[in-house]
Amino acid sequence: MKLAVFCGSASGDRPAYRDAAHAFGQLAARRGIGLVYGGGRVGLMGAVADGALAAGGDVTGVMPIALVEQEIAHTGLTRLDIVPDMHARKTRMAELASGFVTLPGGAGTLEEIFEQWTWAQLGIHQKPCGFLNVAGYFDPLLEMIEHAVSAGFLKRAYAEMLVCTPAPDTLLERFACYRPPAQKWRTQGAAGP
């Protein structure tokens, strides 16, 4: 199994964010779970990679050439795939991953997980998507998702398909037994993808 990890290229304003990223990398490695991530040596990205590598894990980075040229690529990875642009990065990460874990981060982190969550709703893939809710970081976002349900823009089943927990062990256990809901636009009698 290989999980994609979306997280910040910054470390945030609390040591708990960096500590959790490092610990998640270590836990994944100890469980024999490979990681694929954005390839950076900075911020939470670097922390999750360093944690996994320190525990003997397999870590694949995927980075656009423009960022490699800015010298922010992690040089100690198991493998670094260099791609032309951000779209190619997301495509490659999705190809390699059997699930998507989100740690604290900014706009890029949210864009990455929301795309995968949308694709899961549409049945483009049937991989789990989740948030490691470190120090309540995602609480406001989870409230917004609940608001989208109550306002009639999101079905409850699609909100519930997100695995959200502050406990990394629980997140991995729920990923292991994940069953996707029916895809969004499937009608009775329609052929599957």
PDB file of C-alpha atoms in Angstrom:
ATOM      1  CA  MET A   1       0.000   0.000   0.000  1.00  0.00           C
ATOM      2  CA  LYS A   2       1.159   3.519  -0.761  1.00  0.00           C
ATOM      3  CA  LEU A   3      -0.615   6.594   0.591  1.00  0.00           C
ATOM      4  CA  ALA A   4      -0.423  10.078  -0.851  1.00  0.00           C
ATOM      5  CA  VAL A   5       0.131  12.717   1.797  1.00  0.00           C
ATOM      6  CA  PHE A   6      -0.982  16.290   1.162  1.00  0.00           C
ATOM      7  CA  CYS A   7       0.430  18.817   3.627  1.00  0.00           C
ATOM      8  CA  GLY A   8       2.010  22.229   3.969  1.00  0.00           C
ATOM      9  CA  SER A   9       5.337  23.384   2.624  1.00  0.00           C
ATOM     10  CA  ALA A  10       5.344  25.529   5.781  1.00  0.00           C
ATOM     11  CA  SER A  11       5.531  24.173   9.325  1.00  0.00           C
ATOM     12  CA  GLY A  12       2.721  26.287  10.751  1.00  0.00           C
ATOM     13  CA  ASP A  13       2.703  28.146  14.034  1.00  0.00           C
ATOM     14  CA  ARG A  14       2.523  25.149  16.400  1.00  0.00           C
ATOM     15  CA  PRO A  15       5.187  22.514  17.008  1.00  0.00           C
ATOM     16  CA  ALA A  16       2.325  19.973  17.154  1.00  0.00           C
ATOM     17  CA  TYR A  17       1.884  20.202  13.370  1.00  0.00           C
ATOM     18  CA  ARG A  18       5.489  19.291  12.584  1.00  0.00           C
ATOM     19  CA  ASP A  19       5.591  16.654  15.326  1.00  0.00           C
ATOM     20  CA  ALA A  20       2.435  15.002  13.982  1.00  0.00           C
ATOM     21  CA  ALA A  21       3.759  14.983  10.408  1.00  0.00           C
ATOM     22  CA  HIS A  22       7.019  13.345  11.510  1.00  0.00           C
ATOM     23  CA  ALA A  23       5.150  10.821  13.682  1.00  0.00           C
ATOM     24  CA  PHE A  24       2.744   9.970  10.863  1.00  0.00           C
ATOM     25  CA  GLY A  25       5.665   9.256   8.543  1.00  0.00           C
ATOM     26  CA  GLN A  26       7.212   6.967  11.175  1.00  0.00           C
ATOM     27  CA  LEU A  27       3.924   5.150  11.809  1.00  0.00           C
ATOM     28  CA  ALA A  28       3.346   4.547   8.106  1.00  0.00           C
ATOM     29  CA  ALA A  29       6.860   3.164   7.698  1.00  0.00           C
ATOM     30  CA  ARG A  30       6.498   0.862  10.718  1.00  0.00           C
ATOM     31  CA  ARG A  31       3.292  -0.507   9.196  1.00  0.00           C
ATOM     32  CA  GLY A  32       4.946  -1.099   5.839  1.00  0.00           C
ATOM     33  CA  ILE A  33       2.978   1.661   4.136  1.00  0.00           C
ATOM     34  CA  GLY A  34       4.859   3.623   1.494  1.00  0.00           C
ATOM     35  CA  LEU A  35       4.299   7.342   1.091  1.00  0.00           C
ATOM     36  CA  VAL A  36       4.031   9.524  -1.975  1.00  0.00           C
ATOM     37  CA  TYR A  37       4.077  13.272  -1.465  1.00  0.00           C
ATOM     38  CA  GLY A  38       5.083  16.537  -3.121  1.00  0.00           C
ATOM     39  CA  GLY A  39       8.820  15.902  -2.823  1.00  0.00           C
ATOM     40  CA  GLY A  40       9.819  18.906  -0.718  1.00  0.00           C
ATOM     41  CA  ARG A  41      12.376  19.048   2.074  1.00  0.00           C
ATOM     42  CA  VAL A  42      10.603  22.009   3.708  1.00  0.00           C
ATOM     43  CA  GLY A  43       7.730  22.377   6.156  1.00  0.00           C
ATOM     44  CA  LEU A  44       5.417  19.508   7.005  1.00  0.00           C
ATOM     45  CA  MET A  45       6.332  17.921   3.681  1.00  0.00           C
ATOM     46  CA  GLY A  46       9.914  17.497   4.814  1.00  0.00           C
ATOM     47  CA  ALA A  47       8.830  16.357   8.275  1.00  0.00           C
ATOM     48  CA  VAL A  48       6.585  13.544   7.025  1.00  0.00           C
ATOM     49  CA  ALA A  49       9.278  12.338   4.623  1.00  0.00           C
ATOM     50  CA  ASP A  50      12.001  12.505   7.279  1.00  0.00           C
ATOM     51  CA  GLY A  51       9.839  10.572   9.735  1.00  0.00           C
ATOM     52  CA  ALA A  52       9.181   7.788   7.254  1.00  0.00           C
ATOM     53  CA  LEU A  53      12.786   7.619   6.061  1.00  0.00           C
ATOM     54  CA  ALA A  54      14.134   7.518   9.639  1.00  0.00           C
ATOM     55  CA  ALA A  55      11.936   4.473  10.256  1.00  0.00           C
ATOM     56  CA  GLY A  56      13.154   2.733   7.090  1.00  0.00           C
ATOM     57  CA  GLY A  57      10.126   3.607   4.977  1.00  0.00           C
ATOM     58  CA  ASP A  58       9.677   3.925   1.233  1.00  0.00           C
ATOM     59  CA  VAL A  59       9.048   7.561   0.202  1.00  0.00           C
ATOM     60  CA  THR A  60       8.381   8.766  -3.318  1.00  0.00           C
ATOM     61  CA  GLY A  61       8.394  12.476  -4.057  1.00  0.00           C
ATOM     62  CA  VAL A  62       6.694  13.976  -7.093  1.00  0.00           C
ATOM     63  CA  MET A  63       7.816  17.501  -7.948  1.00  0.00           C
ATOM     64  CA  PRO A  64       7.494  19.842 -10.919  1.00  0.00           C
ATOM     65  CA  ILE A  65      10.783  20.790 -12.553  1.00  0.00           C
ATOM     66  CA  ALA A  66      10.312  24.472 -11.642  1.00  0.00           C
ATOM     67  CA  LEU A  67      10.338  23.611  -7.925  1.00  0.00           C
ATOM     68  CA  VAL A  68      13.299  21.267  -8.315  1.00  0.00           C
ATOM     69  CA  GLU A  69      15.164  24.182  -9.901  1.00  0.00           C
ATOM     70  CA  GLN A  70      14.415  26.272  -6.794  1.00  0.00           C
ATOM     71  CA  GLU A  71      16.305  23.648  -4.786  1.00  0.00           C
ATOM     72  CA  ILE A  72      13.507  22.693  -2.402  1.00  0.00           C
ATOM     73  CA  ALA A  73      13.457  19.009  -3.399  1.00  0.00           C
ATOM     74  CA  HIS A  74      14.272  16.463  -0.694  1.00  0.00           C
ATOM     75  CA  THR A  75      17.534  14.766  -1.672  1.00  0.00           C
ATOM     76  CA  GLY A  76      17.231  11.667   0.533  1.00  0.00           C
ATOM     77  CA  LEU A  77      14.071  10.089  -0.873  1.00  0.00           C
ATOM     78  CA  THR A  78      13.660   6.544  -2.081  1.00  0.00           C
ATOM     79  CA  ARG A  79      12.622   8.032  -5.409  1.00  0.00           C
ATOM     80  CA  LEU A  80      11.959  11.509  -6.816  1.00  0.00           C
ATOM     81  CA  ASP A  81       9.769  11.744  -9.910  1.00  0.00           C
ATOM     82  CA  ILE A  82      10.293  15.040 -11.720  1.00  0.00           C
ATOM     83  CA  VAL A  83       7.264  16.127 -13.742  1.00  0.00           C
ATOM     84  CA  PRO A  84       6.543  19.099 -16.020  1.00  0.00           C
ATOM     85  CA  ASP A  85       3.924  20.926 -13.912  1.00  0.00           C
ATOM     86  CA  MET A  86       1.484  20.822 -10.988  1.00  0.00           C
ATOM     87  CA  HIS A  87      -1.205  19.048 -13.016  1.00  0.00           C
ATOM     88  CA  ALA A  88       1.225  16.258 -13.872  1.00  0.00           C
ATOM     89  CA  ARG A  89       2.251  16.104 -10.203  1.00  0.00           C
ATOM     90  CA  LYS A  90      -1.324  15.511  -9.045  1.00  0.00           C
ATOM     91  CA  THR A  91      -1.941  12.951 -11.772  1.00  0.00           C
ATOM     92  CA  ARG A  92       1.214  11.023 -10.900  1.00  0.00           C
ATOM     93  CA  MET A  93       0.475  11.067  -7.176  1.00  0.00           C
ATOM     94  CA  ALA A  94      -3.061   9.790  -7.830  1.00  0.00           C
ATOM     95  CA  GLU A  95      -1.686   6.967 -10.006  1.00  0.00           C
ATOM     96  CA  LEU A  96       0.745   5.843  -7.300  1.00  0.00           C
ATOM     97  CA  ALA A  97      -1.545   6.145  -4.273  1.00  0.00           C
ATOM     98  CA  SER A  98      -4.142   3.795  -2.854  1.00  0.00           C
ATOM     99  CA  GLY A  99      -5.495   6.534  -0.553  1.00  0.00           C
ATOM    100  CA  PHE A 100      -5.081  10.223   0.307  1.00  0.00           C
ATOM    101  CA  VAL A 101      -4.160  11.589   3.749  1.00  0.00           C
ATOM    102  CA  THR A 102      -4.276  15.307   4.486  1.00  0.00           C
ATOM    103  CA  LEU A 103      -2.273  17.006   7.210  1.00  0.00           C
ATOM    104  CA  PRO A 104      -2.400  20.743   7.961  1.00  0.00           C
ATOM    105  CA  GLY A 105      -1.547  22.995   5.045  1.00  0.00           C
ATOM    106  CA  GLY A 106      -2.739  25.899   2.964  1.00  0.00           C
ATOM    107  CA  ALA A 107      -4.514  26.443  -0.345  1.00  0.00           C
ATOM    108  CA  GLY A 108      -2.494  23.875  -2.302  1.00  0.00           C
ATOM    109  CA  THR A 109      -3.098  21.185   0.310  1.00  0.00           C
ATOM    110  CA  LEU A 110      -6.831  21.839   0.320  1.00  0.00           C
ATOM    111  CA  GLU A 111      -7.022  21.941  -3.472  1.00  0.00           C
ATOM    112  CA  GLU A 112      -5.272  18.572  -3.708  1.00  0.00           C
ATOM    113  CA  ILE A 113      -7.548  16.745  -1.274  1.00  0.00           C
ATOM    114  CA  PHE A 114     -10.720  18.372  -2.570  1.00  0.00           C
ATOM    115  CA  GLU A 115      -9.921  17.199  -6.088  1.00  0.00           C
ATOM    116  CA  GLN A 116      -9.413  13.625  -4.904  1.00  0.00           C
ATOM    117  CA  TRP A 117     -12.552  13.753  -2.766  1.00  0.00           C
ATOM    118  CA  THR A 118     -14.540  15.031  -5.763  1.00  0.00           C
ATOM    119  CA  TRP A 119     -13.109  12.277  -7.961  1.00  0.00           C
ATOM    120  CA  ALA A 120     -14.136   9.716  -5.323  1.00  0.00           C
ATOM    121  CA  GLN A 121     -17.691  11.085  -5.321  1.00  0.00           C
ATOM    122  CA  LEU A 122     -17.822  10.795  -9.098  1.00  0.00           C
ATOM    123  CA  GLY A 123     -16.477   7.235  -9.043  1.00  0.00           C
ATOM    124  CA  ILE A 124     -13.280   8.143 -10.902  1.00  0.00           C
ATOM    125  CA  HIS A 125     -11.506   6.257  -8.145  1.00  0.00           C
ATOM    126  CA  GLN A 126     -12.608   4.326  -5.065  1.00  0.00           C
ATOM    127  CA  LYS A 127      -9.764   5.292  -2.765  1.00  0.00           C
ATOM    128  CA  PRO A 128     -10.216   6.663   0.763  1.00  0.00           C
ATOM    129  CA  CYS A 129      -9.661  10.346   1.491  1.00  0.00           C
ATOM    130  CA  GLY A 130      -9.052  11.677   4.961  1.00  0.00           C
ATOM    131  CA  PHE A 131      -7.864  14.393   7.298  1.00  0.00           C
ATOM    132  CA  LEU A 132      -5.470  13.898  10.190  1.00  0.00           C
ATOM    133  CA  ASN A 133      -7.044  16.607  12.324  1.00  0.00           C
ATOM    134  CA  VAL A 134      -3.963  17.726  14.264  1.00  0.00           C
ATOM    135  CA  ALA A 135      -4.766  20.098  17.155  1.00  0.00           C
ATOM    136  CA  GLY A 136      -8.233  20.748  15.675  1.00  0.00           C
ATOM    137  CA  TYR A 137      -6.733  22.357  12.571  1.00  0.00           C
ATOM    138  CA  PHE A 138      -9.504  21.120  10.273  1.00  0.00           C
ATOM    139  CA  ASP A 139     -12.428  21.840  12.633  1.00  0.00           C
ATOM    140  CA  PRO A 140     -13.570  24.962  10.713  1.00  0.00           C
ATOM    141  CA  LEU A 141     -13.365  23.083   7.417  1.00  0.00           C
ATOM    142  CA  LEU A 142     -15.376  20.182   8.820  1.00  0.00           C
ATOM    143  CA  GLU A 143     -17.989  22.700   9.991  1.00  0.00           C
ATOM    144  CA  MET A 144     -18.154  24.087   6.445  1.00  0.00           C
ATOM    145  CA  ILE A 145     -18.625  20.591   5.028  1.00  0.00           C
ATOM    146  CA  GLU A 146     -21.460  20.022   7.506  1.00  0.00           C
ATOM    147  CA  HIS A 147     -22.963  23.344   6.436  1.00  0.00           C
ATOM    148  CA  ALA A 148     -22.839  22.203   2.784  1.00  0.00           C
ATOM    149  CA  VAL A 149     -24.821  19.104   3.806  1.00  0.00           C
ATOM    150  CA  SER A 150     -27.426  21.043   5.768  1.00  0.00           C
ATOM    151  CA  ALA A 151     -27.784  23.585   2.941  1.00  0.00           C
ATOM    152  CA  GLY A 152     -28.490  20.804   0.438  1.00  0.00           C
ATOM    153  CA  PHE A 153     -25.302  21.027  -1.625  1.00  0.00           C
ATOM    154  CA  LEU A 154     -23.651  17.823  -0.427  1.00  0.00           C
ATOM    155  CA  LYS A 155     -25.173  14.433   0.303  1.00  0.00           C
ATOM    156  CA  ARG A 156     -24.528  13.063   3.772  1.00  0.00           C
ATOM    157  CA  ALA A 157     -22.926   9.917   2.278  1.00  0.00           C
ATOM    158  CA  TYR A 158     -20.259  12.027   0.559  1.00  0.00           C
ATOM    159  CA  ALA A 159     -19.463  13.973   3.720  1.00  0.00           C
ATOM    160  CA  GLU A 160     -19.215  10.710   5.636  1.00  0.00           C
ATOM    161  CA  MET A 161     -16.831   9.184   3.101  1.00  0.00           C
ATOM    162  CA  LEU A 162     -14.115  11.493   4.483  1.00  0.00           C
ATOM    163  CA  VAL A 163     -12.119   9.904   7.282  1.00  0.00           C
ATOM    164  CA  CYS A 164     -11.506  12.628   9.867  1.00  0.00           C
ATOM    165  CA  THR A 165      -9.688  11.925  13.103  1.00  0.00           C
ATOM    166  CA  PRO A 166      -6.873  13.298  15.276  1.00  0.00           C
ATOM    167  CA  ALA A 167      -5.546   9.748  15.775  1.00  0.00           C
ATOM    168  CA  PRO A 168      -3.207   8.427  13.063  1.00  0.00           C
ATOM    169  CA  ASP A 169      -3.800   4.790  14.081  1.00  0.00           C
ATOM    170  CA  THR A 170      -7.555   5.261  13.711  1.00  0.00           C
ATOM    171  CA  LEU A 171      -7.110   6.931  10.331  1.00  0.00           C
ATOM    172  CA  LEU A 172      -5.052   4.007   9.006  1.00  0.00           C
ATOM    173  CA  GLU A 173      -7.503   1.449  10.432  1.00  0.00           C
ATOM    174  CA  ARG A 174     -10.452   3.209   8.809  1.00  0.00           C
ATOM    175  CA  PHE A 175      -8.572   3.418   5.506  1.00  0.00           C
ATOM    176  CA  ALA A 176      -7.930  -0.349   5.670  1.00  0.00           C
ATOM    177  CA  CYS A 177     -11.665  -1.115   5.908  1.00  0.00           C
ATOM    178  CA  TYR A 178     -12.913   1.729   3.676  1.00  0.00           C
ATOM    179  CA  ARG A 179     -15.920   1.034   1.447  1.00  0.00           C
ATOM    180  CA  PRO A 180     -16.926   3.814  -0.963  1.00  0.00           C
ATOM    181  CA  PRO A 181     -20.539   4.938  -1.336  1.00  0.00           C
ATOM    182  CA  ALA A 182     -22.277   4.690  -4.698  1.00  0.00           C
ATOM    183  CA  GLN A 183     -20.833   7.126  -7.207  1.00  0.00           C
ATOM    184  CA  LYS A 184     -22.670  10.411  -7.528  1.00  0.00           C
ATOM    185  CA  TRP A 185     -24.190  10.171 -11.003  1.00  0.00           C
ATOM    186  CA  ARG A 186     -24.778   6.441 -11.255  1.00  0.00           C
ATOM    187  CA  THR A 187     -28.353   5.502 -12.107  1.00  0.00           C
ATOM    188  CA  GLN A 188     -30.058   2.140 -11.777  1.00  0.00           C
ATOM    189  CA  GLY A 189     -29.165  -0.146 -14.633  1.00  0.00           C
ATOM    190  CA  ALA A 190     -26.245   2.006 -15.764  1.00  0.00           C
ATOM    191  CA  ALA A 191     -22.997   0.288 -16.561  1.00  0.00           C
ATOM    192  CA  GLY A 192     -20.175   0.872 -14.103  1.00  0.00           C
ATOM    193  CA  PRO A 193     -16.861   2.539 -14.946  1.00  0.00           C
TER     194      PRO A 193
END
